[in-house]
CSV table of C-alpha atoms in Angstrom, one decimal:
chain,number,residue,atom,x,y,z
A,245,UNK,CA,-12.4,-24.0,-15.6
A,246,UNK,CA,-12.4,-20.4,-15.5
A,247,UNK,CA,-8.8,-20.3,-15.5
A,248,UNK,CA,-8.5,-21.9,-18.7
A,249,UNK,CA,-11.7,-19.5,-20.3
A,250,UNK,CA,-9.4,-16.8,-19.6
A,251,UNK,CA,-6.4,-18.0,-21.3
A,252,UNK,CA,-9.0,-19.2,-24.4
A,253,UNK,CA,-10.2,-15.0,-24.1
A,254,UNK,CA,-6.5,-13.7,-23.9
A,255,UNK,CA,-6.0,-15.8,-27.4
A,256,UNK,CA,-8.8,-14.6,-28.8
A,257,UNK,CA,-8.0,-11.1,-27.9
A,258,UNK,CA,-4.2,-11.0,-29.2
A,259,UNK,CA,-6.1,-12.2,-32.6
A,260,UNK,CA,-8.1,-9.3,-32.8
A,261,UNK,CA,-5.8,-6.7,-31.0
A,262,UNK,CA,-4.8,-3.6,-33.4
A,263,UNK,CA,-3.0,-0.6,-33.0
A,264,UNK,CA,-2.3,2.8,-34.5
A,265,UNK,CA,-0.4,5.9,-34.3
A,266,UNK,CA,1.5,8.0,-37.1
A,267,UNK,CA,2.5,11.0,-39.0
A,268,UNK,CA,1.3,11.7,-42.3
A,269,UNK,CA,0.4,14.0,-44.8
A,270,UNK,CA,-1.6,14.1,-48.0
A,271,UNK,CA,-2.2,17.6,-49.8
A,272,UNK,CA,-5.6,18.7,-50.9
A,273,UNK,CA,-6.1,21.0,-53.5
A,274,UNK,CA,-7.5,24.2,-52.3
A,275,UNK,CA,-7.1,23.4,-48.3
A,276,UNK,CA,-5.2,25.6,-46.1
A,277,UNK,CA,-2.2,23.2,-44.6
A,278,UNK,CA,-1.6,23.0,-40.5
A,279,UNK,CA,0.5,20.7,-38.8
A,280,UNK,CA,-0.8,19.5,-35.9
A,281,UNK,CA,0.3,17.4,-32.6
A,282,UNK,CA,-2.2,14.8,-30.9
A,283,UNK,CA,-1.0,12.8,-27.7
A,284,UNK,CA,-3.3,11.0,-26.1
A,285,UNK,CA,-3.6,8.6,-23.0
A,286,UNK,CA,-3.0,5.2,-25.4
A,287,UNK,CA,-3.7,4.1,-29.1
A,288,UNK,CA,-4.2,0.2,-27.4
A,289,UNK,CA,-7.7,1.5,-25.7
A,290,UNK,CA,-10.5,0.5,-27.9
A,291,UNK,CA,-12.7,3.9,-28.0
A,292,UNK,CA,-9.3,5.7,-28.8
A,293,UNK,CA,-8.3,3.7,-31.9
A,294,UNK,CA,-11.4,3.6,-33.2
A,295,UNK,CA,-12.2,7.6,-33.2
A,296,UNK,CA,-8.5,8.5,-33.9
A,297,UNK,CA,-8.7,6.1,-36.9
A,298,UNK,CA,-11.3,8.0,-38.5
A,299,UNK,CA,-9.9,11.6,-37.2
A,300,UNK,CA,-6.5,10.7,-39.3
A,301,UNK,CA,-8.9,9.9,-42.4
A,302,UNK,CA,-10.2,13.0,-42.2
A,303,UNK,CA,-7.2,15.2,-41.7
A,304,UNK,CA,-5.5,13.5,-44.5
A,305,UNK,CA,-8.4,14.1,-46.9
A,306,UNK,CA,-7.8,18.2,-45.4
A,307,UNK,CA,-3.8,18.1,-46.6
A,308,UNK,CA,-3.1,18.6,-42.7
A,309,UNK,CA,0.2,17.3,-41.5
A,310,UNK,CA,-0.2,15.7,-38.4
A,311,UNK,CA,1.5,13.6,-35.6
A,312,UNK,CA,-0.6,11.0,-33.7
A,313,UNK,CA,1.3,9.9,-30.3
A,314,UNK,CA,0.8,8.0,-27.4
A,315,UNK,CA,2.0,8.7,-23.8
A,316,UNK,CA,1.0,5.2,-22.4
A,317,UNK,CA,-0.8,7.0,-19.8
A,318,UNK,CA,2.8,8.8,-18.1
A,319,UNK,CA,2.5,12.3,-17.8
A,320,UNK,CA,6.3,12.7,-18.0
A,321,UNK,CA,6.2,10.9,-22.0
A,322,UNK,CA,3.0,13.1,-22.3
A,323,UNK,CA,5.5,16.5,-21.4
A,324,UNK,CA,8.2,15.7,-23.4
A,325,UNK,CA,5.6,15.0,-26.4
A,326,UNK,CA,4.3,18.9,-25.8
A,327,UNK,CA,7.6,20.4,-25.6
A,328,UNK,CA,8.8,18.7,-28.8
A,329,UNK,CA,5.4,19.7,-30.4
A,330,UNK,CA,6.1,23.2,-29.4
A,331,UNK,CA,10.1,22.9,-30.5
A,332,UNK,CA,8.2,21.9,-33.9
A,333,UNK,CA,6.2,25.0,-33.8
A,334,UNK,CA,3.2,22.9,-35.0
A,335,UNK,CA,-0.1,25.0,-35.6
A,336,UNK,CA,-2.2,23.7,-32.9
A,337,UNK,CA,-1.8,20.7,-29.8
A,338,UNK,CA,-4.9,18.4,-29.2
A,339,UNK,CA,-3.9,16.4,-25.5
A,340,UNK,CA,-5.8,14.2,-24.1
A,341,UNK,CA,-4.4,14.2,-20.1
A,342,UNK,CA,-2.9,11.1,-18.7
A,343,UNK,CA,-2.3,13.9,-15.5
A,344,UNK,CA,-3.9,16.8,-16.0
A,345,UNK,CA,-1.8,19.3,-13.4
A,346,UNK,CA,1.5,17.9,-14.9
A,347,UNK,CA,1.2,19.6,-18.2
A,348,UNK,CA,-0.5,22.8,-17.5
A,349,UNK,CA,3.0,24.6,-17.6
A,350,UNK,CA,4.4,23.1,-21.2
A,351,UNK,CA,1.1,24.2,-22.3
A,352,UNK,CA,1.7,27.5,-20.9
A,353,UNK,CA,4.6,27.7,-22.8
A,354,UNK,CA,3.5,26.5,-26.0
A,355,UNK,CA,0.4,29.0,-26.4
A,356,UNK,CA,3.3,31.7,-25.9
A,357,UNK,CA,5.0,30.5,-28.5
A,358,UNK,CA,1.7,31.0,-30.3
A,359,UNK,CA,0.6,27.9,-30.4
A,360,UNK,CA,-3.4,26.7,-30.5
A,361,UNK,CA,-4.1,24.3,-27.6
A,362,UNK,CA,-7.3,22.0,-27.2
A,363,UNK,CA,-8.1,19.8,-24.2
A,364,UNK,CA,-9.8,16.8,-24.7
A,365,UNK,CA,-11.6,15.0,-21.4
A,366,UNK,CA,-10.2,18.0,-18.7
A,367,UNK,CA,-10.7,21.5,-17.8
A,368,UNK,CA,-7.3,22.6,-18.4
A,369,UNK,CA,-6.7,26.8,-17.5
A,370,UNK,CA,-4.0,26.7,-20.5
A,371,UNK,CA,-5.7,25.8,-23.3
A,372,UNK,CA,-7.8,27.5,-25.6
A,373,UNK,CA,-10.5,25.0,-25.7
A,374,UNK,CA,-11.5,22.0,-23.5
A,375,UNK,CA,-13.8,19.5,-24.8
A,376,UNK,CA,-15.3,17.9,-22.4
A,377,UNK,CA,-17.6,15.4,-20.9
A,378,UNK,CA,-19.7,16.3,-17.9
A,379,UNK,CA,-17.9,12.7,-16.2
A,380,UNK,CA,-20.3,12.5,-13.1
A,381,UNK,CA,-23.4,12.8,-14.9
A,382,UNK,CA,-22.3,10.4,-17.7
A,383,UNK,CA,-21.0,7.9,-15.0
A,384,UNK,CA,-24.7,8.4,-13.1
A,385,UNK,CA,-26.6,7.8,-16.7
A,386,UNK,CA,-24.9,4.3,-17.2
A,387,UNK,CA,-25.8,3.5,-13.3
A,388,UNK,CA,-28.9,4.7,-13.7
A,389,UNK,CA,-29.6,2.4,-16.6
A,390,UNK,CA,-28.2,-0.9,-14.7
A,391,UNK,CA,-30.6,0.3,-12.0
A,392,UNK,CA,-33.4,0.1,-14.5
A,393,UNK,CA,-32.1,-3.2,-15.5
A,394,UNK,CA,-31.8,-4.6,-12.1
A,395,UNK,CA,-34.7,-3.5,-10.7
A,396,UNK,CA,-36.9,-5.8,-13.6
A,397,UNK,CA,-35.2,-8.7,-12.9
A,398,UNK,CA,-34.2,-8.7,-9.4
A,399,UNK,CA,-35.4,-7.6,-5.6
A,400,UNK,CA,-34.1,-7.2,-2.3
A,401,UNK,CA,-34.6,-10.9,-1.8
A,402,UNK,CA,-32.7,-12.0,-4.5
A,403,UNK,CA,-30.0,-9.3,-4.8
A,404,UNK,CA,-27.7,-8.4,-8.1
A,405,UNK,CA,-24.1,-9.0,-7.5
A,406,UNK,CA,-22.5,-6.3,-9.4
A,407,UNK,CA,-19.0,-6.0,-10.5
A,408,UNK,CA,-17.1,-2.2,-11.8
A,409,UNK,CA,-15.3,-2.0,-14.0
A,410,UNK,CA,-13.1,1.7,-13.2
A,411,UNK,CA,-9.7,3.7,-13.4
A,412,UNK,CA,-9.7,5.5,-10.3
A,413,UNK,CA,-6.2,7.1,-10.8
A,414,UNK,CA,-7.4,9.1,-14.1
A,415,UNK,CA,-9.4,12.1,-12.3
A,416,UNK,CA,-12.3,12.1,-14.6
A,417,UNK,CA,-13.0,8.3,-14.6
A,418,UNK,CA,-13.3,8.3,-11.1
A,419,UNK,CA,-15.7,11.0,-11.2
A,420,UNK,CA,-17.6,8.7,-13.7
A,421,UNK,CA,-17.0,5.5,-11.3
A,422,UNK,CA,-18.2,8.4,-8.3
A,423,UNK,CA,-21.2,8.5,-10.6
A,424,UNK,CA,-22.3,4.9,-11.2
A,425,UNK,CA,-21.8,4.4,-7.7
A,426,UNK,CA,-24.0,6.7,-6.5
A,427,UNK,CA,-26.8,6.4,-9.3
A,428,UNK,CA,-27.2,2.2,-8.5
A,429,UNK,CA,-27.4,3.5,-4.6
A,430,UNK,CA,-30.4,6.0,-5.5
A,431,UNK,CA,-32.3,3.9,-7.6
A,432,UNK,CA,-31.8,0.2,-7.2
A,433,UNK,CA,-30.6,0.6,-3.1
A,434,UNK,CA,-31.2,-2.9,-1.4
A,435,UNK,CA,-31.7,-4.6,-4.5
A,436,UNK,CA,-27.7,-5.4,-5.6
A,437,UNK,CA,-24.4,-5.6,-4.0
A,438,UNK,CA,-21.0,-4.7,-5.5
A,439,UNK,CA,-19.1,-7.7,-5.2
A,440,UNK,CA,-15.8,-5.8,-6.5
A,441,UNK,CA,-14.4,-2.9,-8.3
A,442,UNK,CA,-11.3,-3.6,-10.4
A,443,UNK,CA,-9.4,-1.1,-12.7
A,444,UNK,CA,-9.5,-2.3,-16.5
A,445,UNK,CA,-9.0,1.0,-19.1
A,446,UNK,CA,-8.0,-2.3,-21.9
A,447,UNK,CA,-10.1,-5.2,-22.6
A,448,UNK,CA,-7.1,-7.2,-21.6
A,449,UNK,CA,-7.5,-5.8,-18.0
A,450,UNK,CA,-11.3,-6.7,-18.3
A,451,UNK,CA,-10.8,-10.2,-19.2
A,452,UNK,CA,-8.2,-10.8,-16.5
A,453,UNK,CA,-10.8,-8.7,-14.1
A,454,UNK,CA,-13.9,-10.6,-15.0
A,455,UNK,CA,-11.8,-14.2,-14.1
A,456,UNK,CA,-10.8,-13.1,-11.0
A,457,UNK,CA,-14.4,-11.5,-10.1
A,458,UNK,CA,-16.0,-14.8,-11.1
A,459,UNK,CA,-13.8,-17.0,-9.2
A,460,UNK,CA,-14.3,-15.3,-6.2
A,461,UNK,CA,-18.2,-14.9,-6.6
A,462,UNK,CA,-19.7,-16.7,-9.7
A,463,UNK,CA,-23.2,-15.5,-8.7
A,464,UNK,CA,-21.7,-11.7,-11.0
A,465,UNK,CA,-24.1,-10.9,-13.6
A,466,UNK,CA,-23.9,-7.6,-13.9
A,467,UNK,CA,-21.1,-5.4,-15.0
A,468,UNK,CA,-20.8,-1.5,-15.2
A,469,UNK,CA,-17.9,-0.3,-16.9
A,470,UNK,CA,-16.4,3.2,-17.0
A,471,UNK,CA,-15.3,2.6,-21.2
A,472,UNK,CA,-15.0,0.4,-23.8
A,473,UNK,CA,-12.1,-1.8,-23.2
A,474,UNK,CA,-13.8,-2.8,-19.6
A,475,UNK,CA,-17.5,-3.3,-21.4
A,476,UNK,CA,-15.9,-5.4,-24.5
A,477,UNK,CA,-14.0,-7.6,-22.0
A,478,UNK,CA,-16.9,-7.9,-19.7
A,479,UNK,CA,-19.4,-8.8,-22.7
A,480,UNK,CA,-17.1,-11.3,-24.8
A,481,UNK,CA,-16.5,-12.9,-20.9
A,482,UNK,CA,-20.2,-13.4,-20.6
A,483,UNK,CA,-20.6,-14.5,-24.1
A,484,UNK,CA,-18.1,-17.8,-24.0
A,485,UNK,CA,-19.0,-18.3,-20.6
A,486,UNK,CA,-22.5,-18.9,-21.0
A,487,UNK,CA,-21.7,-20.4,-24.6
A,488,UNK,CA,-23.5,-17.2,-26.4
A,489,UNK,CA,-26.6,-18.4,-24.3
A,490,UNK,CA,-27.1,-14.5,-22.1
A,491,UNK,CA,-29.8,-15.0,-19.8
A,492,UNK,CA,-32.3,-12.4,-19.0
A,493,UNK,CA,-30.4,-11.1,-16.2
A,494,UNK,CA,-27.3,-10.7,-17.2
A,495,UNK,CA,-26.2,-7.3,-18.1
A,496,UNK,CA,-23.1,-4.8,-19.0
A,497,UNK,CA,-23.4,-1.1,-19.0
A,498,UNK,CA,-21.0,1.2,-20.1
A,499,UNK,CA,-19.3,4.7,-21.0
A,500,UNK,CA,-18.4,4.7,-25.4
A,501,UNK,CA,-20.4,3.4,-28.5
A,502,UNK,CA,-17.3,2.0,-30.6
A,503,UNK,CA,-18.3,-0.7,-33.7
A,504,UNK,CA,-18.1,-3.7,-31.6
A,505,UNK,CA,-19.7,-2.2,-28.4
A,506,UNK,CA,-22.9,-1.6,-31.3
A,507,UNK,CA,-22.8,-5.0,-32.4
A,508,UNK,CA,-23.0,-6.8,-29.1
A,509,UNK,CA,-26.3,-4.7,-28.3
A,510,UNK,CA,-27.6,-5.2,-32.0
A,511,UNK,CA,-26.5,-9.4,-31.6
A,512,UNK,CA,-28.3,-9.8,-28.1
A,513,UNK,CA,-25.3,-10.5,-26.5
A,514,UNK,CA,-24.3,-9.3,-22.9
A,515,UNK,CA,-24.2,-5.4,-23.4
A,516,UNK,CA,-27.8,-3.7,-22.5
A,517,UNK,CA,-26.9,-0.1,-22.6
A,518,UNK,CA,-23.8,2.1,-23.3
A,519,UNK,CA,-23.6,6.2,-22.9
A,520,UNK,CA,-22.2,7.5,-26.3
A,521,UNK,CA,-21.5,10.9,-26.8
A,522,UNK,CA,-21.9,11.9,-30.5
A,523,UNK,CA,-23.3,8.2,-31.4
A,524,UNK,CA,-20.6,7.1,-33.2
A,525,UNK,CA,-16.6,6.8,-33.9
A,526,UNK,CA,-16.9,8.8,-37.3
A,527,UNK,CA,-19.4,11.1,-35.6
A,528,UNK,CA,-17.3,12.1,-32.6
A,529,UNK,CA,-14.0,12.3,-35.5
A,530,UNK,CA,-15.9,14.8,-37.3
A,531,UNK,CA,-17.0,16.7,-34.5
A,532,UNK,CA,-13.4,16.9,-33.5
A,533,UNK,CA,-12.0,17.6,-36.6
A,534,UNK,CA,-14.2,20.8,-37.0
A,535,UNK,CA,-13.2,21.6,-33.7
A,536,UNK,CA,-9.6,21.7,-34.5
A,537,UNK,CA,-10.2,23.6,-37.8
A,538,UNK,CA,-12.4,26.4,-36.2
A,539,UNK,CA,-10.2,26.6,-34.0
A,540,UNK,CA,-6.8,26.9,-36.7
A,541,UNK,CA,-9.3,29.2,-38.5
A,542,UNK,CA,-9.1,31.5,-35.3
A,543,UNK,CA,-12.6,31.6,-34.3
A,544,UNK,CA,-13.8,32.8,-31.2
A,545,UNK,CA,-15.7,30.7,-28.8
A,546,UNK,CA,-18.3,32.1,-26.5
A,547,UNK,CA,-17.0,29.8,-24.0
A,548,UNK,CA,-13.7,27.6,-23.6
A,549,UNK,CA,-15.3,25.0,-22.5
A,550,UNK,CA,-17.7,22.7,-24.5
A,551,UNK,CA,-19.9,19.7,-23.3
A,552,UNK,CA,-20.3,16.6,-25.1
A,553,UNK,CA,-23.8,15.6,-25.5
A,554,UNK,CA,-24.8,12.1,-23.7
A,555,UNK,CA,-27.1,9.7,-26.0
A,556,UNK,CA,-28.2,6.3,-24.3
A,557,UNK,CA,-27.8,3.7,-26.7
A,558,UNK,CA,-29.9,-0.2,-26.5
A,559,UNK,CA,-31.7,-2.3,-28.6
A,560,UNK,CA,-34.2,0.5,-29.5
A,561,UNK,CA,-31.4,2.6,-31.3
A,562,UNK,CA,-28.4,0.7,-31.3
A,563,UNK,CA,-28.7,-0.4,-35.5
A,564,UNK,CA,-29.0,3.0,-36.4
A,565,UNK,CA,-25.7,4.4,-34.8
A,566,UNK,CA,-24.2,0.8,-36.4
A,567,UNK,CA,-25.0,1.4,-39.5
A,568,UNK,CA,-22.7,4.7,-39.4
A,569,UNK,CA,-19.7,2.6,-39.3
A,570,UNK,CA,-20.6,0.0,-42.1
A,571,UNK,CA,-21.3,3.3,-44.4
């Protein structure tokens, strides 16, 4: 049976499935014109489609030229992509790591060819700015919030078996995995077990994860997830599963606020909680979009790096950061 859910997910999934990436350019009266280069981990993750999405709306409305790439998540791709952003001589690089260490010295070279840099997700030494997350603390908010969850509806006599969702071999999502792990231990210890931890960055992987978990251990109800693609998976699993009837104790927590992670809280589905940063897709686009201006503007920062707020997002707020998107 559960083989067959998962084939009936997958074909649901390659429905809905859409991607992004692209170079364009449309002139605004009265703006100054960069050209910029963005590579990023993948354009196929859920959180990054949706907030590059609405960061190329908002550099086209600027006049900026722009190129929008994805490395797939290898750091080689992700080297060559610099170095032909610096042949380019754009205005300014935006990288978000796949491997952090193997791009520090194309980097290097491009800021001495006078060329803005900006980190997104890691401390990088040659950049000009990093924006960043502070990872453990935002993987220990979401475990802290299934640990809230678990402890209403379960004891040490009736345990949760909890499944993760994480991507140990990106640096900072272990640190958020580290996170989870260790918030559940402080505040729900004795009162869950983790019945497996399984790497899903797509909801594909989810979907696939949540089949396997199931099979081995059906008693899963509870899912913590490092990002979207692992929370969307583990939520639309739960929902055909149980035939869209969630009971009480059933529960995904995760990292990300994209549309559809909004909707499952503000429908009742599976999702319970998820750790945004800015609160929204457009919200987070602007933020980043300023960034990149103040920084093409050459302004100085008091420091290079800059942490993300964290905003926990449930029932209680989750219509108000929806409503952003559907503005």
């Amino acid at each position: 049976m559960l083989k067959k859910l998962f084939i009936t997910l997958v074909l649901v999934l390659l429905l809905s499935l859409m991607t992004s990436g692209c170079s364009k350019k449309e002139v605004a009266p009265d703006e100054d014109t960069f050209v910029i280069g963005i590579t990023i981990q993948s354009l196929e993750n859920s959180y990054w489609s949706g907030v590059f999405g609405e960061v190329e709306k908002l550099m086209q409305a600027k006049g900026w030229e722009y190129t929008l790439l994805s490395c797939n998540d290898n750091p080689a791709v992700q080297t060559e992509q610099i170095e032909s952003f610096t042949a380019s001589r754009v205005d300014l690089i935006m990288v978000h790591p796949s491997d952090p260490d193997a791009i520090e010295e194309s980097l290097k070279e491009a800021r001495e060819a006078g060329i803005k840099v900006m980190s997104w997700d890691d401390i990088l030494v040659n950049s000009d700015v990093n924006w960043v997350l502070d990872n453990t603390q935002l993987g220990y908010t979401i475990g802290e919030t299934a640990a809230e969850f678990i402890i209403e509806h379960y004891s040490e006599d009736n345990k949760a078996h909890v499944a993760v969702m994480n991507y140990p071999q990106t640096p900072i999502l272990l640190e958020r995995e580290n996170g989870i792990l260790t918030a559940l231990e402080e505040s729900a210890g004795g009162k869950y077990v983790i019945a497996d931890r399984k790497p899903a960055i797509e909801v594909s992987d989810a979907l696939k994860n949540m089949d396997e978990i199931l099979e081995a251990d059906p008693e899963v109800k509870i899912v913590c997830s490092i990002g979207a693609g692992g929370n969307i998976g583990a939520n639309q699993y739960f929902v055909i599963a149980t035939e869209g009837n969630i009971p009480d104790d059933m529960g995904v927590f995760s990292a990300d606020s994209t549309e559809r992670q909004l909707e499952t809280i503000v429908n009742g589905e599976a999702t319970r909680a998820i750790v945004g940063f800015e609160g929204s897709n457009k919200k987070t686009a602007e933020a980043a979009v300023d960034l990149f201006g103040r920084l093409l503007n050459d302004e100085r920062f008091s420091a290079r790096n800059i942490v993300r707020p964290l905003i926990v997002i449930d029932s209680a707020n989750a219509a108000e950061y929806l409503a952003d998107f559907q503005q």
